[in-house]
Amino acid sequence: MCRNIRPLFNFEPPVTATEVEAAAMQYVRKVSGFRKPSQANREAFDEAVAAVAAATTTLLTSLVTSAPSRNRELEAARAMARAKARFG
């Protein structure tokens, strides 16, 4: 769907409500095609963001894993190294 979507599960420290909301906003923007909805669509847009954020939170709290938690800074550094190797 979009290369900018990042995993939110199994990180230390755990995902924040702000990160979940940002991911929900990104998803709703992509699906709706609106970066900023009109006044007439604002309520529906905000309700969709809230519903997606709630579903995401439910999903993330329900998932279990035996893998050790990942480090955000280390994962970001790895992604930067991959991008540098790919794009120069």
Tab-separated table of C-alpha atoms in Angstrom:
chain	number	residue	atom	x	y	z
A	1	MET	CA	0.000	0.000	0.000
A	2	CYS	CA	2.616	2.514	1.051
A	3	ARG	CA	6.327	2.250	1.741
A	4	ASN	CA	6.117	4.724	4.607
A	5	ILE	CA	4.049	2.466	6.842
A	6	ARG	CA	6.200	1.237	9.716
A	7	PRO	CA	5.706	-1.745	12.020
A	8	LEU	CA	4.476	-0.793	15.486
A	9	PHE	CA	4.614	-4.165	17.230
A	10	ASN	CA	7.350	-5.583	19.461
A	11	PHE	CA	9.409	-2.476	20.107
A	12	GLU	CA	10.965	-1.282	23.321
A	13	PRO	CA	9.696	1.155	24.485
A	14	PRO	CA	6.183	0.148	23.379
A	15	VAL	CA	4.250	2.136	20.819
A	16	THR	CA	2.605	5.342	22.035
A	17	ALA	CA	-0.943	6.535	21.415
A	18	THR	CA	0.522	9.335	19.279
A	19	GLU	CA	2.272	6.822	17.007
A	20	VAL	CA	-0.907	4.755	16.678
A	21	GLU	CA	-2.924	7.858	15.799
A	22	ALA	CA	-0.331	8.961	13.234
A	23	ALA	CA	-0.460	5.528	11.592
A	24	ALA	CA	-4.273	5.627	11.574
A	25	MET	CA	-4.225	9.112	10.041
A	26	GLN	CA	-1.809	7.940	7.337
A	27	TYR	CA	-4.025	4.961	6.529
A	28	VAL	CA	-7.224	7.023	6.328
A	29	ARG	CA	-5.515	9.654	4.171
A	30	LYS	CA	-4.303	6.961	1.782
A	31	VAL	CA	-7.645	5.184	1.536
A	32	SER	CA	-9.765	8.329	1.251
A	33	GLY	CA	-7.442	10.233	-1.058
A	34	PHE	CA	-7.728	13.326	1.149
A	35	ARG	CA	-4.703	14.885	2.750
A	36	LYS	CA	-6.966	17.362	4.473
A	37	PRO	CA	-10.716	16.715	4.165
A	38	SER	CA	-13.233	19.432	3.458
A	39	GLN	CA	-15.418	20.858	6.208
A	40	ALA	CA	-18.266	18.604	5.023
A	41	ASN	CA	-16.123	15.458	5.341
A	42	ARG	CA	-14.180	16.368	8.498
A	43	GLU	CA	-16.454	14.461	10.923
A	44	ALA	CA	-16.414	11.254	8.860
A	45	PHE	CA	-12.642	11.545	8.441
A	46	ASP	CA	-12.056	12.027	12.184
A	47	GLU	CA	-14.376	9.122	13.044
A	48	ALA	CA	-12.489	6.883	10.636
A	49	VAL	CA	-9.137	7.852	12.175
A	50	ALA	CA	-10.487	7.097	15.662
A	51	ALA	CA	-11.897	3.722	14.548
A	52	VAL	CA	-8.653	2.692	12.851
A	53	ALA	CA	-6.617	3.806	15.874
A	54	ALA	CA	-8.872	1.782	18.184
A	55	ALA	CA	-8.599	-1.303	15.965
A	56	THR	CA	-4.822	-0.887	15.805
A	57	THR	CA	-4.552	-0.596	19.577
A	58	THR	CA	-6.698	-3.706	20.012
A	59	LEU	CA	-4.534	-5.602	17.554
A	60	LEU	CA	-1.240	-4.537	19.119
A	61	THR	CA	-2.370	-5.415	22.653
A	62	SER	CA	-3.653	-8.814	21.497
A	63	LEU	CA	-0.525	-9.934	19.643
A	64	VAL	CA	2.026	-12.148	21.401
A	65	THR	CA	5.554	-13.102	20.442
A	66	SER	CA	8.489	-14.982	21.878
A	67	ALA	CA	10.957	-12.824	19.938
A	68	PRO	CA	12.939	-10.252	21.874
A	69	SER	CA	11.800	-6.635	21.595
A	70	ARG	CA	13.412	-4.573	18.860
A	71	ASN	CA	15.224	-1.320	19.448
A	72	ARG	CA	13.787	1.663	17.538
A	73	GLU	CA	17.113	3.441	17.096
A	74	LEU	CA	18.858	0.291	15.845
A	75	GLU	CA	16.043	-0.436	13.377
A	76	ALA	CA	16.135	3.174	12.128
A	77	ALA	CA	19.905	2.949	11.612
A	78	ARG	CA	19.484	-0.293	9.669
A	79	ALA	CA	16.811	1.296	7.478
A	80	MET	CA	19.089	4.281	6.789
A	81	ALA	CA	21.931	1.934	5.818
A	82	ARG	CA	19.619	0.018	3.456
A	83	ALA	CA	18.408	3.259	1.869
A	84	LYS	CA	21.960	4.529	1.463
A	85	ALA	CA	23.021	1.268	-0.199
A	86	ARG	CA	19.954	1.311	-2.426
A	87	PHE	CA	19.916	4.960	-3.466
A	88	GLY	CA	23.531	5.964	-2.925
